[in-house]
Short mmCIF file of C-alpha atoms in Angstrom, two decimals:
data_model
loop_
_atom_site.label_atom_id
_atom_site.label_comp_id
_atom_site.label_asym_id
_atom_site.label_seq_id
_atom_site.Cartn_x
_atom_site.Cartn_y
_atom_site.Cartn_z
CA UNK A 300 113.00 108.66 131.85
CA UNK A 301 116.56 109.58 131.09
CA UNK A 302 115.40 110.87 127.71
CA UNK A 303 113.09 113.46 129.18
CA UNK A 304 115.69 114.42 131.77
CA UNK A 305 118.21 115.04 129.02
CA UNK A 306 115.75 117.06 126.97
CA UNK A 307 114.90 119.19 129.96
CA UNK A 308 118.50 119.90 130.77
CA UNK A 309 119.30 120.57 127.17
CA UNK A 310 121.92 117.88 127.24
CA UNK A 311 123.22 116.91 123.87
CA UNK A 312 124.09 113.34 123.23
CA UNK A 313 124.97 112.09 119.82
CA UNK A 314 125.77 108.65 118.80
CA UNK A 315 129.13 109.46 117.32
CA UNK A 316 129.70 106.08 115.87
CA UNK A 317 126.62 106.07 113.70
CA UNK A 318 126.49 109.73 112.83
CA UNK A 319 129.94 110.98 112.00
CA UNK A 320 128.58 112.72 108.93
CA UNK A 321 126.39 115.32 110.52
CA UNK A 322 128.72 118.24 110.92
CA UNK A 323 129.76 120.73 108.30
CA UNK A 324 133.49 120.51 108.89
CA UNK A 325 133.34 116.81 108.14
CA UNK A 326 131.43 117.38 104.91
CA UNK A 327 133.87 120.04 103.78
CA UNK A 328 136.85 117.78 104.37
CA UNK A 329 135.03 114.95 102.65
CA UNK A 330 134.43 117.15 99.65
CA UNK A 331 138.06 118.13 99.20
CA UNK A 332 139.26 114.55 99.71
CA UNK A 333 136.70 113.27 97.18
CA UNK A 334 137.82 115.93 94.77
CA UNK A 335 141.46 114.81 94.96
CA UNK A 336 140.52 111.15 94.63
CA UNK A 337 138.41 111.90 91.61
CA UNK A 338 141.14 113.87 89.88
CA UNK A 339 143.50 110.93 90.42
CA UNK A 340 140.97 108.56 88.95
CA UNK A 341 140.57 110.65 85.86
CA UNK A 342 144.08 110.01 84.66
CA UNK A 343 142.56 106.99 83.07
CA UNK A 344 144.14 103.59 82.60
CA UNK A 345 147.32 104.67 84.34
CA UNK A 346 147.89 103.67 87.94
CA UNK A 347 147.88 106.90 89.95
CA UNK A 348 150.99 107.93 91.85
CA UNK A 349 151.08 110.48 94.63
CA UNK A 350 154.16 112.18 95.95
CA UNK A 351 153.60 113.98 99.23
CA UNK A 352 155.51 116.92 100.66
CA UNK A 353 157.84 114.73 102.66
CA UNK A 354 158.87 113.00 99.46
CA UNK A 355 157.04 109.74 100.01
CA UNK A 356 155.71 108.06 96.92
CA UNK A 357 152.44 106.14 96.96
CA UNK A 358 151.04 104.03 94.16
CA UNK A 359 147.51 102.78 93.53
CA UNK A 360 144.09 104.33 93.86
CA UNK A 361 142.92 102.56 97.03
CA UNK A 362 146.24 103.17 98.77
CA UNK A 363 146.31 106.85 97.94
CA UNK A 364 142.64 107.30 98.82
CA UNK A 365 143.14 105.71 102.25
CA UNK A 366 146.19 107.87 102.82
CA UNK A 367 144.29 111.05 101.92
CA UNK A 368 141.48 110.14 104.28
CA UNK A 369 143.89 109.68 107.17
CA UNK A 370 145.79 112.85 106.31
CA UNK A 371 142.51 114.79 106.30
CA UNK A 372 141.65 113.30 109.69
CA UNK A 373 138.31 111.83 108.73
CA UNK A 374 139.42 108.31 109.52
CA UNK A 375 135.95 107.28 110.61
CA UNK A 376 135.12 106.67 106.97
CA UNK A 377 137.61 103.82 106.91
CA UNK A 378 135.50 101.94 109.45
CA UNK A 379 135.67 102.02 113.23
CA UNK A 380 135.92 98.43 114.41
CA UNK A 381 138.49 95.93 113.21
CA UNK A 382 135.81 94.09 111.22
CA UNK A 383 134.51 97.26 109.61
CA UNK A 384 138.02 98.27 108.59
CA UNK A 385 138.55 94.88 107.00
CA UNK A 386 135.28 95.04 105.07
CA UNK A 387 136.07 98.54 103.82
CA UNK A 388 139.43 97.28 102.53
CA UNK A 389 137.70 94.33 100.93
CA UNK A 390 135.45 96.63 98.89
CA UNK A 391 138.31 98.95 97.99
CA UNK A 392 140.03 95.94 96.53
CA UNK A 393 136.85 94.88 94.78
CA UNK A 394 136.77 98.30 93.14
CA UNK A 395 140.27 97.91 91.67
CA UNK A 396 140.15 94.19 90.97
CA UNK A 397 136.62 93.87 89.59
CA UNK A 398 134.98 97.15 88.67
CA UNK A 399 138.03 98.69 87.04
CA UNK A 400 138.64 95.60 84.94
CA UNK A 401 135.30 95.16 83.25
CA UNK A 402 135.69 94.58 79.55
CA UNK A 403 132.27 93.49 78.32
CA UNK A 404 128.61 93.80 79.19
CA UNK A 405 128.67 90.27 80.64
CA UNK A 406 131.23 91.38 83.28
CA UNK A 407 129.15 94.42 84.15
CA UNK A 408 126.04 92.30 84.51
CA UNK A 409 127.79 89.91 86.88
CA UNK A 410 129.12 92.73 89.01
CA UNK A 411 125.73 94.41 89.20
CA UNK A 412 124.11 91.09 90.06
CA UNK A 413 126.58 90.49 92.90
CA UNK A 414 126.23 94.00 94.27
CA UNK A 415 122.46 93.90 93.95
CA UNK A 416 122.36 90.79 96.07
CA UNK A 417 124.79 92.19 98.62
CA UNK A 418 122.96 95.49 99.00
CA UNK A 419 119.54 93.97 99.48
CA UNK A 420 119.56 94.46 103.24
CA UNK A 421 122.05 97.31 103.45
CA UNK A 422 121.98 101.06 103.08
CA UNK A 423 125.76 101.46 102.81
CA UNK A 424 128.41 98.92 101.91
CA UNK A 425 129.67 98.71 105.47
CA UNK A 426 127.34 98.89 108.43
CA UNK A 427 125.02 101.84 108.66
CA UNK A 428 127.52 104.56 107.85
CA UNK A 429 129.15 106.01 104.80
CA UNK A 430 132.68 104.79 104.17
CA UNK A 431 135.40 105.21 101.58
CA UNK A 432 134.11 102.00 99.99
CA UNK A 433 130.82 103.69 99.07
CA UNK A 434 132.62 106.69 97.64
CA UNK A 435 135.10 104.77 95.49
CA UNK A 436 132.53 102.29 94.22
CA UNK A 437 130.19 105.16 93.39
CA UNK A 438 132.91 106.86 91.34
CA UNK A 439 133.84 103.57 89.71
CA UNK A 440 130.29 102.60 88.79
CA UNK A 441 129.10 106.00 87.65
CA UNK A 442 129.76 105.54 83.93
CA UNK A 443 128.13 102.10 84.04
CA UNK A 444 125.00 103.19 85.90
CA UNK A 445 124.61 106.30 83.76
CA UNK A 446 124.41 104.01 80.73
CA UNK A 447 121.69 101.74 82.08
CA UNK A 448 118.11 101.83 80.82
CA UNK A 449 115.28 102.34 83.28
CA UNK A 450 114.40 98.70 82.97
CA UNK A 451 117.93 97.64 83.87
CA UNK A 452 118.00 100.07 86.77
CA UNK A 453 114.92 98.38 88.06
CA UNK A 454 116.39 94.92 87.61
CA UNK A 455 119.26 95.97 89.85
CA UNK A 456 116.92 97.74 92.20
CA UNK A 457 119.15 97.58 95.28
CA UNK A 458 122.14 98.98 93.43
CA UNK A 459 119.92 101.77 92.10
CA UNK A 460 118.66 102.64 95.55
CA UNK A 461 122.17 102.70 97.00
CA UNK A 462 123.53 104.71 94.06
CA UNK A 463 120.72 107.23 94.28
CA UNK A 464 121.36 107.62 97.99
CA UNK A 465 125.10 108.17 97.54
CA UNK A 466 124.71 110.66 94.70
CA UNK A 467 122.44 112.71 96.93
CA UNK A 468 124.80 112.50 99.87
CA UNK A 469 126.28 115.97 100.39
CA UNK A 470 129.79 116.71 99.03
CA UNK A 471 130.37 113.46 97.16
CA UNK A 472 128.87 113.95 93.75
CA UNK A 473 131.31 116.67 92.57
CA UNK A 474 130.87 117.35 88.85
CA UNK A 475 129.25 114.02 88.01
CA UNK A 476 125.93 114.39 86.28
CA UNK A 477 122.90 113.24 88.23
CA UNK A 478 121.59 109.86 87.17
CA UNK A 479 117.80 109.82 87.12
CA UNK A 480 115.97 107.11 89.02
CA UNK A 481 112.27 106.47 89.16
CA UNK A 482 111.21 106.06 92.75
CA UNK A 483 108.40 103.65 92.05
CA UNK A 484 108.60 100.39 90.20
CA UNK A 485 107.14 100.41 86.73
CA UNK A 486 108.19 97.16 85.13
CA UNK A 487 107.63 94.44 87.66
CA UNK A 488 104.02 93.38 87.82
CA UNK A 489 104.33 91.20 90.87
CA UNK A 490 102.67 93.81 93.03
CA UNK B 130 107.38 133.39 123.72
CA UNK B 131 109.01 130.12 124.63
CA UNK B 132 107.20 126.90 123.81
CA UNK B 133 106.29 124.52 126.59
CA UNK B 134 106.05 120.85 125.86
CA UNK B 135 104.59 118.51 128.40
CA UNK B 136 105.54 114.92 127.73
CA UNK B 137 103.42 112.10 129.04
CA UNK B 138 105.61 110.30 131.55
CA UNK B 139 103.73 107.03 131.32
CA UNK B 140 103.88 106.68 127.55
CA UNK B 141 106.22 109.23 125.93
CA UNK B 142 105.66 109.24 122.19
CA UNK B 143 108.87 108.40 120.37
CA UNK B 144 108.13 110.73 117.45
CA UNK B 145 107.72 113.75 119.73
CA UNK B 146 110.91 113.07 121.66
CA UNK B 147 112.84 112.49 118.50
CA UNK B 148 111.56 115.67 116.84
CA UNK B 149 112.54 117.74 119.86
CA UNK B 150 115.95 116.09 119.93
CA UNK B 151 116.41 116.69 116.22
CA UNK B 152 115.51 120.38 116.41
CA UNK B 153 117.72 121.04 119.37
CA UNK B 154 119.61 124.27 119.01
CA UNK B 155 117.14 125.60 116.42
CA UNK B 156 113.98 125.81 118.45
CA UNK B 157 113.72 126.79 122.10
CA UNK B 158 111.46 124.39 123.94
CA UNK B 159 110.91 123.84 127.63
CA UNK B 160 110.25 120.19 128.25
CA UNK B 161 108.57 118.84 131.33
CA UNK B 162 106.85 115.67 132.38
CA UNK B 163 103.14 115.39 132.95
CA UNK B 164 100.08 113.27 132.48
CA UNK B 165 99.41 113.93 128.79
CA UNK B 166 101.42 115.12 125.85
CA UNK B 167 100.64 118.79 125.17
CA UNK B 168 102.47 121.57 123.35
CA UNK B 169 101.59 125.04 124.62
CA UNK B 170 102.31 127.70 122.03
CA UNK B 171 100.59 130.68 123.62
CA UNK B 172 98.13 131.07 126.45
CA UNK B 173 95.28 130.31 124.12
CA UNK B 174 96.82 127.92 121.64
CA UNK B 175 98.00 124.44 122.43
CA UNK B 176 98.20 121.16 120.57
CA UNK B 177 97.43 117.77 122.02
CA UNK B 178 97.62 115.55 118.95
CA UNK B 179 101.04 114.01 118.33
CA UNK B 180 101.02 114.75 114.61
CA UNK B 181 99.98 118.37 115.14
CA UNK B 182 102.78 118.80 117.64
CA UNK B 183 105.53 117.42 115.47
CA UNK B 184 104.31 119.24 112.37
CA UNK B 185 104.23 122.51 114.24
CA UNK B 186 107.72 121.98 115.63
CA UNK B 187 109.09 120.90 112.27
CA UNK B 188 107.72 124.02 110.56
CA UNK B 189 109.55 126.23 113.03
CA UNK B 190 112.81 124.98 111.56
CA UNK B 191 112.20 124.73 107.81
CA UNK B 192 115.93 124.35 107.11
CA UNK B 193 115.93 120.93 108.64
CA UNK B 194 113.39 119.78 106.07
CA UNK B 195 111.55 117.49 108.45
CA UNK B 196 108.27 118.18 106.65
CA UNK B 197 109.82 117.70 103.22
CA UNK B 198 111.59 120.34 101.18
CA UNK B 199 108.98 121.10 98.52
CA UNK B 200 105.28 120.68 97.93
CA UNK B 201 105.42 117.13 96.56
CA UNK B 202 107.53 115.96 99.45
CA UNK B 203 105.27 117.71 101.94
CA UNK B 204 102.31 115.87 100.51
CA UNK B 205 104.21 112.61 100.69
CA UNK B 206 105.00 113.27 104.33
CA UNK B 207 101.31 113.85 105.02
CA UNK B 208 100.52 110.61 103.24
CA UNK B 209 102.87 108.64 105.47
CA UNK B 210 101.68 110.31 108.65
CA UNK B 211 98.18 109.17 107.87
CA UNK B 212 99.42 105.78 106.76
CA UNK B 213 101.19 105.27 110.07
CA UNK B 214 98.01 105.94 111.97
CA UNK B 215 95.59 103.98 109.83
CA UNK B 216 97.09 101.01 108.01
CA UNK B 217 99.73 100.17 110.55
CA UNK B 218 97.51 100.60 113.58
CA UNK B 219 94.66 98.35 112.49
CA UNK B 220 95.24 94.67 112.83
CA UNK B 221 93.13 93.76 109.81
CA UNK B 222 95.04 96.05 107.47
CA UNK B 223 98.51 95.52 108.87
CA UNK B 224 99.68 92.84 106.46
CA UNK B 225 98.61 94.81 103.39
CA UNK B 226 100.07 97.98 104.86
CA UNK B 227 103.40 96.35 105.51
CA UNK B 228 103.54 95.03 101.98
CA UNK B 229 102.82 98.47 100.57
CA UNK B 230 105.53 99.91 102.78
CA UNK B 231 107.96 97.24 101.63
CA UNK B 232 107.29 98.07 97.97
CA UNK B 233 107.73 101.77 98.55
CA UNK B 234 111.03 101.23 100.27
CA UNK B 235 112.55 99.09 97.53
CA UNK B 236 113.92 102.17 95.76
CA UNK B 237 114.31 104.44 98.73
CA UNK B 238 116.67 104.85 101.61
CA UNK B 239 114.34 107.22 103.40
CA UNK B 240 110.58 107.29 102.88
CA UNK B 241 110.55 110.83 101.50
CA UNK B 242 113.34 112.66 99.72
CA UNK B 243 116.97 112.17 100.60
CA UNK B 244 116.96 112.73 104.30
CA UNK B 245 115.08 111.77 107.38
CA UNK B 246 111.61 113.32 107.76
CA UNK B 247 108.59 113.09 110.02
CA UNK B 248 107.35 110.34 107.71
CA UNK B 249 110.19 108.02 108.69
CA UNK B 250 109.71 108.92 112.28
CA UNK B 251 105.99 108.24 112.50
CA UNK B 252 106.06 105.04 110.49
CA UNK B 253 108.99 103.85 112.58
CA UNK B 254 107.14 104.58 115.83
CA UNK B 255 104.06 102.80 114.58
CA UNK B 256 106.08 99.71 113.68
CA UNK B 257 107.98 99.77 116.91
CA UNK B 258 104.79 99.70 118.88
CA UNK B 259 103.27 96.94 116.79
CA UNK B 260 103.25 93.40 118.15
CA UNK B 261 102.90 91.90 114.69
CA UNK B 262 106.04 93.66 113.55
CA UNK B 263 108.05 92.66 116.60
CA UNK B 264 107.02 89.03 116.12
CA UNK B 265 108.00 89.12 112.45
CA UNK B 266 111.36 90.61 113.36
CA UNK B 267 112.06 87.95 115.94
CA UNK B 268 111.07 85.16 113.59
CA UNK B 269 113.14 86.70 110.84
CA UNK B 270 110.12 86.94 108.55
CA UNK B 271 110.01 90.69 108.19
CA UNK B 272 110.06 91.91 104.56
CA UNK B 273 113.60 92.76 103.56
CA UNK B 274 113.19 96.41 102.54
CA UNK B 275 111.34 97.39 105.68
CA UNK B 276 113.86 95.51 107.79
CA UNK B 277 116.78 97.29 106.18
CA UNK B 278 115.15 100.67 106.61
CA UNK B 279 114.16 99.89 110.20
CA UNK B 280 117.61 98.79 111.29
CA UNK B 281 119.15 101.76 109.47
CA UNK B 282 117.05 104.20 111.48
CA UNK B 283 117.31 102.32 114.75
CA UNK B 284 120.78 103.48 115.86
CA UNK B 285 119.87 107.08 115.03
CA UNK B 286 117.00 106.90 117.47
CA UNK B 287 118.83 105.62 120.51
CA UNK B 288 118.92 108.54 122.86
#
């Protein structure tokens, strides 16, 4: 009955690993980091370059984004275990190598199909916590998802659910317009 | 007047413990162990039903949005509370109930709105206590959306 003991004594235990996102300071930092990342992304087609105060030059969106996260001391969103860190990096690379290079509808379809399959049993891209991967892929996919019809959104139902969750996550959305999702299926007749 | 919550020591209800834990710092509650689960509000008013207790506690801290943040969501929460006690508790209806739950979760991360509510909590508790569900989990036959939702909530509920 440790639980009741703790409640009685007013002890406060949080599972830090799964819930890094709960405090306001974290969200505020996240917001300003997201803002910087987004402004870098907007200089379209050019590879972003960042020069910090010490005179170091960094090139590339994923590189700069990871640097900003570390600088802002919210490193937990880069993953906590070795495996998580690797998977976050994998998706950051996916963002630059796949999502940023789509040229036709066929490419977009393939990407959405892949992601839809991957996200079937996941809430976030990496484990059960928000990471930089979710943020960058959300920013990268936003124009695509905003252009989908309701029917297409339902075809890629897992992507839609993930996207809807991320856009409602505090401090990430910035100035992006809200994409509307219907929370019940309307096209599939299988149930 | 401070609230007094007596928690049944033989079978503490997960939803009650979790609600108290979640509202910590916002609502002053004295917790003690006893035979049954009872929330004493004043000398004359007390609640014994789990759903009444958690609803009452959740309404004391409206900012947390545990009951849903507007009327539609509040109604949805009520729907799921009832669902957790009817469909998921009766053996004959369990399969159909689980399928309905799976469909509802296909486009949602949480059952209601964009954050955790009493709905998630009660449905989760009902599943956790269900033998059918545990068997399905072990045999890897659980429907994918419910499984994802369940394992997403799980680490948040480890006290």
